[in-house]
Amino acid sequence: MSFIIVVVDLLLHKYETVSTFFYAGFIYFAGRWAWHWTGEVKQAIAARKLDIGTDWRVTYRWVVIGAIGLSSVWGYQEFVAAKTVVNPDFTFVEISAEDAGITTRPSDILQQVDRRIQHVGKWLLSVGDAVAVADVDNDGWQDIFLTYPLKAEGDRASLYRNKGNFQFERIPLPALASLVAHPETEGLPSGALWFDRDNDGDSDLLLMVGYGKTRLLENRWIEEGKIEFVDISQAAGIDEYTISLTANALDANRDGKLDLMVGNAMNPFLSDYEEATKFNIFHLPQPEYPGDRRMFDFMHRSWHNANNGGENLFYLNGGQGFVKQDVGEWGFAGNRWTLDIGTGDLNGDNLTDLYLANDFGPDNLYLNQGGEKFLEVRGNLVGEVSHDTYKGMNASLGDLDNNGQLDIYVSNVHEKLQAEGSLLWMNDGNVDAAGAKVFQDRAVKWNALNENRFGWGAAMGDLDRSGLLDILQANGMVDDSYDRPRENADNWKPGAILPAPQFTQSTGQQQCPDYWYWNAQIALTSPDIHGLC
């Protein structure tokens, strides 16, 4: 049995990069059952104890098996799966980045990662491809800010002003010159948030940073009448060292000023060092004694309950600057791997609540308690809110069924034969009285499971102007499409444009090997394995 399962598993690995052990086991046991059953039938026929055409036992067995199968299919379609098929009456027309005036180039940033962890460098830099939209100059056109760590220096943090008719122009940002030019000391831009920090009528820019300090740029449009940004991070009191991919603004204490929650994914500081030691993937500490592996102890220790991520940061807006809060006193204590933060009033008390989507562990739902602290809402059983399938990557809040209550969509990892997928927490109301019970995951029922594997980000909007919110989901995973072409490695130079990925004629699928399976094996190993000497 073991030999056959191993051989089948090995053969399946030629075609699948995910774990195929369950497939191999199913094939073996299904084959074993069929072999023994047909053998028994042959023996019965040979002994003239069975006539397939008239023996009621054969008919009975297949009738029962068929009835179970048909009832299961009917039950799934009737009570579990979504019934409504939506045929949209609109289409999207692609406008190429070049035609829109948005151009980018790759860089050699992966080669700058500390050589001892370059084999996992792509995973450590795989997130941070973000988009933030706002009308920067109040001209009625939405402008775009893009971040992407792997791009060339001038493209890692880019502001594009909307000129109309889907045409954009790049606006220089001198305030970010040192950040984009010196990732080894300043970190890499990994996300952005537009919000009006000082209530002056224009949008200021918060820039999340990986392996560096958070940046806050004040928009001087109202004061100067031109697009100009000034770095006020230190003066505003938020220049903390982070490995952050997300942040959100909310008026937590209802004083008319927007406060900030900044999420950390990985722990910004390496554990087991007596003095605070920043985790910088470009310059890891050197060993201090034989066998010292502390500098490699940064991966998650569990797929479902990792608690070695970074502590999130919470700031109250004091008008002239932000005041860092004790997250424990506000009810936010913990070290999850937070990838996204959603905000909205979930219980109708006119106070903003929070939903934190966490990777490698359960999410967190916090209800605002009078603007003085937050109370976590957590179910008791697996599958209930804040006790979920453990790989949340997005948190979008909106009233999807128009019942007056905000619902929550959380994009997730989906792998076959795993109890995972996107979550759709439908809010049935009366949260304060019933707690977690009012949130029911109806992702399957609403056809929002998202079976396309890795759902990094999502958004809600009424795309067809039907009065109902729709969901737009972005999926993807690290592959080799960005790497230096092996056949042209000697001629490739940093900043050069890479050739487009090749596609197969038969399937139209991109020929880019997926790194997920191999990275997954490395991630849960001890520092003795995932750090090279």
Coordinates of C-alpha atoms in Angstrom, one line a residue:
M1 CA 0.0 0.0 0.0
S2 CA 2.7 2.5 1.0
F3 CA 4.8 1.7 -2.0
I4 CA 1.9 2.2 -4.5
I5 CA 0.8 5.5 -2.8
V6 CA 4.3 6.9 -2.9
V7 CA 4.7 5.9 -6.6
V8 CA 1.4 7.4 -7.6
D9 CA 2.1 10.6 -5.5
L10 CA 5.5 10.9 -7.3
L11 CA 3.8 10.6 -10.7
L12 CA 1.2 13.1 -9.9
H13 CA 3.9 15.6 -8.9
K14 CA 4.9 15.7 -12.6
Y15 CA 1.7 17.5 -13.3
E16 CA 0.8 19.3 -10.0
T17 CA 2.8 21.5 -7.7
V18 CA 0.5 21.2 -4.8
S19 CA 0.4 18.3 -2.3
T20 CA -1.0 15.3 -4.1
F21 CA -0.8 12.8 -1.3
F22 CA -4.6 12.8 -0.8
Y23 CA -5.1 12.2 -4.6
A24 CA -2.7 9.2 -4.4
G25 CA -4.5 7.8 -1.4
F26 CA -7.9 8.1 -3.0
I27 CA -6.7 6.5 -6.2
Y28 CA -5.2 3.6 -4.3
F29 CA -8.2 2.9 -2.1
A30 CA -10.7 3.4 -4.9
G31 CA -8.7 0.9 -7.0
R32 CA -8.5 -1.5 -4.1
W33 CA -12.2 -1.4 -3.5
A34 CA -12.9 -1.9 -7.3
W35 CA -10.4 -4.8 -7.4
H36 CA -11.9 -6.7 -4.5
W37 CA -15.5 -6.0 -5.5
T38 CA -15.1 -7.2 -9.1
G39 CA -13.2 -10.3 -7.7
E40 CA -16.1 -11.2 -5.4
V41 CA -18.5 -10.8 -8.3
K42 CA -16.4 -13.0 -10.6
Q43 CA -16.2 -15.7 -7.9
A44 CA -19.9 -15.6 -7.3
I45 CA -20.6 -15.9 -11.0
A46 CA -18.1 -18.8 -11.4
A47 CA -19.8 -20.6 -8.5
R48 CA -23.2 -19.9 -10.1
K49 CA -24.3 -18.1 -7.0
L50 CA -24.9 -14.8 -8.8
D51 CA -26.8 -13.8 -11.9
I52 CA -26.1 -10.1 -12.5
G53 CA -29.3 -9.8 -14.5
T54 CA -31.7 -11.2 -11.9
D55 CA -29.9 -11.2 -8.5
W56 CA -31.6 -8.5 -6.3
R57 CA -28.5 -8.0 -4.2
V58 CA -26.5 -6.5 -7.1
T59 CA -29.5 -4.3 -8.1
Y60 CA -30.0 -3.3 -4.5
R61 CA -26.4 -2.3 -4.0
W62 CA -26.2 -0.2 -7.1
V63 CA -29.6 1.4 -6.5
V64 CA -28.5 2.5 -3.0
I65 CA -25.1 3.7 -4.3
G66 CA -26.8 5.6 -7.1
A67 CA -29.4 7.1 -4.7
I68 CA -26.7 8.3 -2.3
G69 CA -24.8 9.9 -5.2
L70 CA -27.9 11.6 -6.7
S71 CA -29.2 12.9 -3.4
S72 CA -25.8 14.3 -2.5
V73 CA -25.5 16.1 -5.9
W74 CA -29.1 17.4 -5.5
G75 CA -28.5 18.5 -1.8
Y76 CA -25.4 20.3 -2.7
Q77 CA -27.0 22.2 -5.6
E78 CA -30.2 22.9 -3.6
F79 CA -28.9 23.9 -0.2
V80 CA -25.2 24.7 -0.6
A81 CA -24.2 26.0 -4.0
A82 CA -25.4 29.3 -5.5
K83 CA -28.4 28.8 -7.9
T84 CA -28.5 32.2 -9.6
V85 CA -26.5 32.5 -12.8
V86 CA -25.7 36.1 -13.5
N87 CA -25.0 37.2 -17.1
P88 CA -23.6 40.7 -16.9
D89 CA -24.8 43.2 -19.5
F90 CA -21.5 45.1 -19.6
T91 CA -17.9 44.4 -20.6
F92 CA -14.5 45.7 -19.7
V93 CA -12.2 47.1 -22.4
E94 CA -8.5 46.8 -21.6
I95 CA -6.4 49.9 -22.0
S96 CA -2.7 49.0 -22.1
A97 CA -0.4 50.6 -19.5
E98 CA 1.7 52.1 -22.3
D99 CA -1.3 53.8 -23.9
A100 CA -2.4 55.1 -20.5
G101 CA 1.1 56.5 -19.9
I102 CA 2.0 54.1 -17.1
T103 CA 5.4 52.5 -17.6
T104 CA 7.6 50.5 -15.3
R105 CA 10.8 48.6 -15.4
P106 CA 12.1 45.7 -13.3
S107 CA 15.2 45.8 -11.1
D108 CA 17.8 43.5 -9.6
I109 CA 16.5 43.9 -6.1
L110 CA 16.3 40.1 -5.6
Q111 CA 20.0 39.9 -6.1
Q112 CA 20.5 42.6 -3.3
V113 CA 18.9 40.4 -0.7
D114 CA 21.3 38.9 1.9
R115 CA 22.8 35.9 0.1
R116 CA 21.9 33.6 3.0
I117 CA 18.2 34.0 2.3
Q118 CA 18.1 34.7 -1.4
H119 CA 16.5 31.3 -2.0
V120 CA 13.4 32.6 -0.2
G121 CA 13.9 36.3 -1.2
K122 CA 11.2 36.2 -3.8
W123 CA 8.6 35.1 -1.2
L124 CA 9.8 37.8 1.2
L125 CA 9.4 40.4 -1.5
S126 CA 6.3 38.9 -3.2
V127 CA 3.8 41.3 -1.6
G128 CA 3.6 45.1 -1.9
D129 CA 2.1 45.4 -5.4
A130 CA -0.5 47.9 -4.4
V131 CA -2.8 50.5 -5.8
A132 CA -4.3 53.6 -4.1
V133 CA -6.7 55.9 -5.7
A134 CA -7.7 59.5 -4.8
D135 CA -8.3 62.9 -6.4
V136 CA -5.0 64.5 -5.4
D137 CA -5.6 67.9 -6.9
N138 CA -9.4 68.2 -6.5
D139 CA -10.0 68.5 -10.2
G140 CA -12.7 65.8 -10.3
W141 CA -10.5 63.1 -11.8
Q142 CA -9.2 60.1 -9.8
D143 CA -5.4 59.8 -9.7
I144 CA -3.4 56.7 -9.0
F145 CA -0.5 55.8 -6.7
L146 CA 1.3 52.6 -7.3
T147 CA 3.9 50.6 -5.3
Y148 CA 5.9 47.5 -6.2
P149 CA 9.1 46.5 -4.5
L150 CA 10.5 44.5 -7.4
K151 CA 10.4 47.4 -9.9
A152 CA 13.2 49.8 -10.7
E153 CA 14.1 52.6 -8.4
G154 CA 12.0 55.2 -10.1
D155 CA 9.0 52.9 -10.3
R156 CA 8.7 51.6 -6.8
A157 CA 6.5 54.4 -5.7
S158 CA 4.8 56.3 -8.5
L159 CA 2.1 59.0 -8.6
Y160 CA 0.1 59.3 -11.8
R161 CA -2.1 62.3 -12.4
N162 CA -5.3 61.7 -14.3
K163 CA -5.6 64.0 -17.3
G164 CA -8.9 62.5 -18.5
N165 CA -9.7 60.0 -21.2
F166 CA -7.7 57.4 -19.4
Q167 CA -4.5 59.3 -19.9
F168 CA -2.0 59.7 -17.0
E169 CA 1.2 61.6 -16.4
R170 CA 3.9 60.8 -13.9
I171 CA 4.3 63.3 -11.0
P172 CA 7.7 63.4 -9.4
L173 CA 7.8 62.8 -5.6
P174 CA 11.1 64.2 -4.3
A175 CA 10.0 63.5 -0.7
L176 CA 10.4 59.7 -1.5
A177 CA 13.7 59.9 -3.3
S178 CA 15.8 58.5 -0.4
L179 CA 13.2 55.7 0.2
V180 CA 13.2 54.4 -3.4
A181 CA 16.9 54.8 -3.9
H182 CA 18.1 53.1 -0.7
P183 CA 16.1 50.0 0.1
E184 CA 18.9 48.4 2.0
T185 CA 18.6 51.2 4.7
E186 CA 15.2 52.7 4.1
G187 CA 13.1 49.7 3.2
L188 CA 10.7 49.2 0.3
P189 CA 7.3 50.8 -0.3
S190 CA 4.6 48.1 0.1
G191 CA 1.3 49.9 0.1
A192 CA -0.5 53.2 0.3
L193 CA -3.5 54.9 1.9
W194 CA -5.0 58.3 1.0
F195 CA -6.8 60.1 3.8
D196 CA -7.3 63.7 4.9
R197 CA -5.1 63.8 8.0
D198 CA -5.6 67.5 8.9
N199 CA -9.2 68.0 7.6
D200 CA -8.0 70.7 5.1
G201 CA -9.8 69.3 2.1
D202 CA -7.1 67.4 0.3
S203 CA -5.8 63.8 0.5
D204 CA -2.6 63.1 2.3
L205 CA -0.6 60.0 1.6
L206 CA 0.4 57.3 4.1
L207 CA 3.0 55.0 2.7
M208 CA 3.4 51.5 4.2
V209 CA 7.0 50.2 4.2
G210 CA 8.5 46.8 4.4
Y211 CA 11.8 46.6 6.3
G212 CA 11.8 50.3 7.0
K213 CA 9.9 53.2 8.6
T214 CA 6.4 54.3 7.8
R215 CA 6.1 57.5 5.7
L216 CA 3.4 60.2 5.9
L217 CA 3.4 62.8 3.1
E218 CA 1.3 65.9 3.6
N219 CA -0.5 67.1 0.5
R220 CA 0.1 70.9 0.0
W221 CA -2.5 71.4 -2.7
I222 CA -4.8 73.6 -0.6
E223 CA -1.9 75.6 0.8
E224 CA 0.3 75.9 -2.4
G225 CA -2.2 75.4 -5.3
K226 CA 0.1 72.8 -6.8
I227 CA 0.9 69.1 -6.4
E228 CA 3.5 69.0 -3.8
F229 CA 4.1 66.6 -0.9
V230 CA 6.2 67.1 2.2
D231 CA 7.4 64.2 4.4
I232 CA 6.1 64.8 7.9
S233 CA 6.5 61.3 9.2
Q234 CA 8.8 62.1 12.1
A235 CA 7.0 65.3 13.1
A236 CA 3.7 63.4 13.0
G237 CA 5.0 60.7 15.3
I238 CA 4.5 57.6 13.1
D239 CA 8.0 56.8 11.8
E240 CA 8.0 53.3 13.3
Y241 CA 10.1 50.5 11.8
T242 CA 7.6 48.1 10.2
I243 CA 7.1 45.2 7.8
S244 CA 3.7 46.4 6.8
L245 CA 1.3 45.8 3.9
T246 CA -1.8 47.4 5.2
A247 CA -3.2 50.4 7.1
N248 CA -6.6 52.1 7.4
A249 CA -8.0 55.3 8.8
L250 CA -11.0 55.6 11.1
D251 CA -12.4 58.0 13.6
A252 CA -12.1 55.6 16.5
N253 CA -13.0 58.0 19.3
R254 CA -15.5 60.1 17.2
D255 CA -13.7 63.4 17.7
G256 CA -13.8 64.4 14.0
K257 CA -10.2 63.5 13.2
L258 CA -9.1 60.3 11.4
D259 CA -6.9 57.9 13.5
L260 CA -4.7 55.2 12.1
M261 CA -4.3 51.5 12.4
V262 CA -1.1 50.1 10.8
G263 CA -0.8 46.4 10.4
N264 CA 2.4 44.4 10.5
A265 CA 2.8 41.1 8.7
M266 CA 6.1 39.7 9.7
N267 CA 7.7 40.7 13.0
P268 CA 9.9 43.8 12.3
F269 CA 12.4 42.6 14.9
L270 CA 14.2 39.3 15.1
S271 CA 13.4 37.2 18.2
D272 CA 15.9 35.8 20.7
Y273 CA 18.2 38.8 20.7
E274 CA 18.8 40.6 24.0
E275 CA 18.8 44.0 22.3
A276 CA 16.1 45.0 19.7
T277 CA 17.4 43.8 16.3
K278 CA 15.7 44.9 13.2
F279 CA 14.8 42.3 10.6
N280 CA 16.4 43.6 7.4
I281 CA 16.5 41.1 4.6
F282 CA 19.4 43.0 2.9
H283 CA 21.6 42.9 6.0
L284 CA 21.1 40.0 8.4
P285 CA 23.2 39.9 11.6
Q286 CA 26.4 37.9 11.5
P287 CA 26.7 34.9 13.8
E288 CA 27.9 35.7 17.3
Y289 CA 28.9 32.1 18.2
P290 CA 29.2 28.8 16.5
G291 CA 25.8 27.5 15.3
D292 CA 24.1 30.9 15.8
R293 CA 20.9 30.7 13.6
R294 CA 18.8 33.4 15.3
M295 CA 19.0 35.7 12.2
F296 CA 17.0 33.1 10.3
D297 CA 14.1 32.7 12.8
F298 CA 11.5 34.8 11.0
M299 CA 9.2 32.3 9.2
H300 CA 5.8 31.4 10.5
R301 CA 5.7 28.4 12.7
S302 CA 2.2 27.2 11.7
W303 CA -0.2 27.3 8.8
H304 CA -3.2 27.8 11.0
N305 CA -2.1 29.5 14.3
A306 CA 1.1 31.5 13.7
N307 CA 1.5 34.0 16.5
N308 CA 5.1 35.2 15.7
G309 CA 4.1 38.0 13.4
G310 CA 4.4 41.7 14.0
E311 CA 2.4 43.6 16.6
N312 CA 0.0 46.1 15.0
L313 CA 0.2 49.8 15.6
F314 CA -2.6 52.2 16.6
Y315 CA -2.4 56.0 16.6
L316 CA -4.9 58.6 17.8
N317 CA -4.9 61.8 15.7
G318 CA -4.2 64.7 18.1
G319 CA -4.6 67.4 15.4
Q320 CA -0.9 68.4 15.1
G321 CA 0.3 64.8 15.1
F322 CA -0.4 61.3 16.1
V323 CA -0.1 59.7 19.5
K324 CA 0.9 56.1 19.6
Q325 CA -1.4 54.0 21.8
D326 CA -0.9 50.9 23.9
V327 CA -2.5 48.3 21.7
G328 CA -3.1 46.0 24.7
E329 CA -5.2 48.7 26.4
W330 CA -7.3 49.2 23.3
G331 CA -7.9 45.4 22.9
F332 CA -5.6 44.8 19.9
A333 CA -2.8 42.7 21.6
G334 CA -1.4 39.9 19.6
N335 CA 1.2 39.0 17.0
R336 CA -0.7 37.7 14.0
W337 CA 0.4 38.2 10.4
T338 CA -2.0 41.0 9.4
L339 CA -2.4 41.5 5.7
D340 CA -5.5 43.7 5.5
I341 CA -7.6 45.9 7.7
G342 CA -11.3 46.6 6.9
T343 CA -13.4 49.3 8.7
G344 CA -17.1 50.0 9.1
D345 CA -20.0 50.1 11.6
L346 CA -21.0 46.5 12.0
N347 CA -23.5 46.9 14.8
G348 CA -25.2 50.2 14.0
D349 CA -23.9 52.2 17.0
N350 CA -22.3 54.9 14.8
L351 CA -18.8 53.8 15.8
T352 CA -16.3 52.3 13.4
D353 CA -15.4 48.7 14.0
L354 CA -12.4 46.8 12.6
Y355 CA -11.9 43.5 10.8
L356 CA -8.3 42.3 10.5
A357 CA -7.5 39.6 7.8
N358 CA -4.5 37.6 9.0
D359 CA -2.3 35.1 7.2
F360 CA -1.4 31.7 8.8
G361 CA -3.9 32.2 11.6
P362 CA -7.5 33.3 12.5
D363 CA -8.8 36.7 11.6
N364 CA -9.8 39.3 14.2
L365 CA -13.2 41.1 14.4
Y366 CA -13.2 44.1 16.9
L367 CA -16.3 46.0 18.0
N368 CA -15.7 49.6 19.0
Q369 CA -16.7 50.1 22.7
G370 CA -17.7 53.8 23.0
G371 CA -14.5 55.1 21.4
E372 CA -12.4 53.9 24.4
K373 CA -11.5 50.4 23.6
F374 CA -12.4 47.5 21.3
L375 CA -13.9 44.1 22.1
E376 CA -13.0 41.0 20.0
V377 CA -15.8 38.9 18.7
R378 CA -14.8 35.3 18.3
G379 CA -16.8 32.2 17.6
N380 CA -16.2 29.0 19.6
L381 CA -16.0 26.5 16.7
V382 CA -13.9 26.3 13.6
G383 CA -15.7 27.9 10.8
E384 CA -17.2 30.8 12.9
V385 CA -16.0 34.4 12.7
S386 CA -12.5 35.0 14.0
H387 CA -12.1 31.2 14.2
D388 CA -11.8 30.7 10.4
T389 CA -9.8 28.9 7.8
Y390 CA -6.6 30.8 8.5
K391 CA -5.2 32.6 5.5
G392 CA -7.1 35.9 5.2
M393 CA -5.6 38.3 2.7
N394 CA -8.3 40.9 2.1
A395 CA -11.1 42.5 4.2
S396 CA -13.8 44.4 2.3
L397 CA -16.9 45.6 4.1
G398 CA -20.2 46.4 2.4
D399 CA -24.0 45.7 2.5
L400 CA -24.2 42.9 -0.1
D401 CA -27.8 41.9 0.4
N402 CA -29.2 45.4 1.1
N403 CA -30.5 44.5 4.6
G404 CA -28.9 47.6 6.2
Q405 CA -26.1 45.6 7.8
L406 CA -22.5 45.6 6.6
D407 CA -21.2 42.2 5.4
I408 CA -17.5 41.2 5.2
Y409 CA -15.7 39.6 2.3
V410 CA -12.3 38.0 3.0
S411 CA -10.3 36.6 0.2
N412 CA -8.3 33.5 1.1
V413 CA -6.2 30.7 -0.1
H414 CA -8.1 27.9 -1.8
E415 CA -6.5 24.5 -2.5
K416 CA -8.3 21.4 -3.5
L417 CA -9.0 18.9 -0.7
Q418 CA -8.4 21.6 1.9
A419 CA -11.2 23.2 3.9
E420 CA -10.2 26.7 2.8
G421 CA -11.5 29.4 0.5
S422 CA -12.7 32.9 0.5
L423 CA -15.1 33.9 3.4
L424 CA -18.3 35.8 3.0
W425 CA -19.5 36.8 6.5
M426 CA -23.2 37.8 6.0
N427 CA -24.4 40.0 8.9
D428 CA -27.9 39.1 10.0
G429 CA -27.9 42.0 12.5
N430 CA -28.2 42.3 16.3
V431 CA -24.4 41.9 16.7
D432 CA -24.3 43.2 20.3
A433 CA -26.8 40.6 21.6
A434 CA -25.9 37.5 19.6
G435 CA -22.1 38.1 19.0
A436 CA -20.4 35.9 16.5
K437 CA -23.6 33.9 15.7
V438 CA -25.0 36.7 13.5
F439 CA -22.1 36.3 11.1
Q440 CA -22.6 33.3 8.8
D441 CA -20.1 32.3 6.1
R442 CA -22.1 32.0 2.9
A443 CA -19.2 32.1 0.4
V444 CA -20.3 28.8 -1.2
K445 CA -24.0 29.7 -1.2
W446 CA -23.2 33.1 -2.9
N447 CA -20.7 31.6 -5.3
A448 CA -17.9 33.6 -3.7
L449 CA -15.5 30.8 -2.7
N450 CA -12.9 31.9 -5.2
E451 CA -11.4 28.7 -6.3
N452 CA -8.6 30.4 -8.2
R453 CA -6.1 29.6 -5.4
F454 CA -4.5 32.8 -4.0
G455 CA -6.8 35.8 -3.5
W456 CA -4.5 38.6 -2.5
G457 CA -6.9 41.5 -2.8
A458 CA -10.5 42.4 -3.5
A459 CA -12.9 45.4 -3.7
M460 CA -16.6 46.0 -3.7
G461 CA -18.5 48.3 -6.1
D462 CA -21.7 48.5 -8.1
L463 CA -20.2 47.7 -11.5
D464 CA -23.4 47.4 -13.4
R465 CA -25.4 50.1 -11.5
S466 CA -28.0 47.6 -10.4
G467 CA -28.2 48.8 -6.8
L468 CA -26.3 45.7 -5.6
L469 CA -22.6 45.6 -4.6
D470 CA -20.4 43.4 -6.8
I471 CA -17.0 41.9 -5.8
L472 CA -13.8 42.2 -7.9
Q473 CA -11.1 39.7 -6.9
A474 CA -7.4 39.7 -7.8
N475 CA -5.6 36.4 -7.7
G476 CA -2.0 35.4 -8.2
M477 CA 1.1 33.6 -6.8
V478 CA 4.9 33.9 -7.1
D479 CA 6.2 32.2 -10.2
D480 CA 9.3 32.6 -12.4
S481 CA 7.9 35.1 -14.9
Y482 CA 9.9 38.0 -13.4
D483 CA 13.2 36.2 -13.1
R484 CA 16.1 36.9 -15.4
P485 CA 15.7 34.7 -18.5
R486 CA 18.2 31.9 -18.0
E487 CA 19.1 31.8 -21.7
N488 CA 19.9 35.6 -21.7
A489 CA 21.4 35.8 -18.2
D490 CA 24.8 36.9 -19.4
N491 CA 23.4 39.8 -21.4
W492 CA 20.7 41.0 -18.9
K493 CA 21.3 44.3 -17.1
P494 CA 19.3 45.8 -14.2
G495 CA 16.5 47.9 -15.5
A496 CA 16.3 46.1 -18.8
I497 CA 12.8 45.1 -20.0
L498 CA 12.2 41.4 -19.7
P499 CA 10.5 39.5 -22.5
A500 CA 6.9 38.7 -22.1
P501 CA 6.0 35.3 -20.6
Q502 CA 5.4 32.5 -23.1
F503 CA 2.0 30.8 -23.4
T504 CA 1.0 27.4 -24.6
Q505 CA -1.1 27.3 -27.8
S506 CA -3.3 24.5 -26.5
T507 CA -4.4 25.9 -23.1
G508 CA -3.4 29.6 -23.3
Q509 CA -1.8 29.1 -19.8
Q510 CA 1.3 31.0 -18.9
Q511 CA 4.4 28.8 -18.8
C512 CA 5.6 29.9 -15.4
P513 CA 6.4 27.3 -12.8
D514 CA 4.7 28.1 -9.5
Y515 CA 6.9 28.4 -6.5
W516 CA 4.1 27.8 -3.9
Y517 CA 4.6 24.1 -3.2
W518 CA 8.4 24.4 -2.7
N519 CA 8.2 27.6 -0.6
A520 CA 5.5 26.0 1.5
Q521 CA 7.9 23.1 2.4
I522 CA 10.6 25.6 3.3
A523 CA 8.4 27.9 5.3
L524 CA 7.6 25.6 8.2
T525 CA 11.2 24.3 8.6
S526 CA 13.4 25.4 11.4
P527 CA 16.0 28.1 11.0
D528 CA 18.5 25.3 10.4
I529 CA 16.9 24.6 7.0
H530 CA 15.6 27.9 5.6
G531 CA 18.8 29.9 6.2
L532 CA 21.9 29.1 4.2
C533 CA 25.4 29.1 5.8

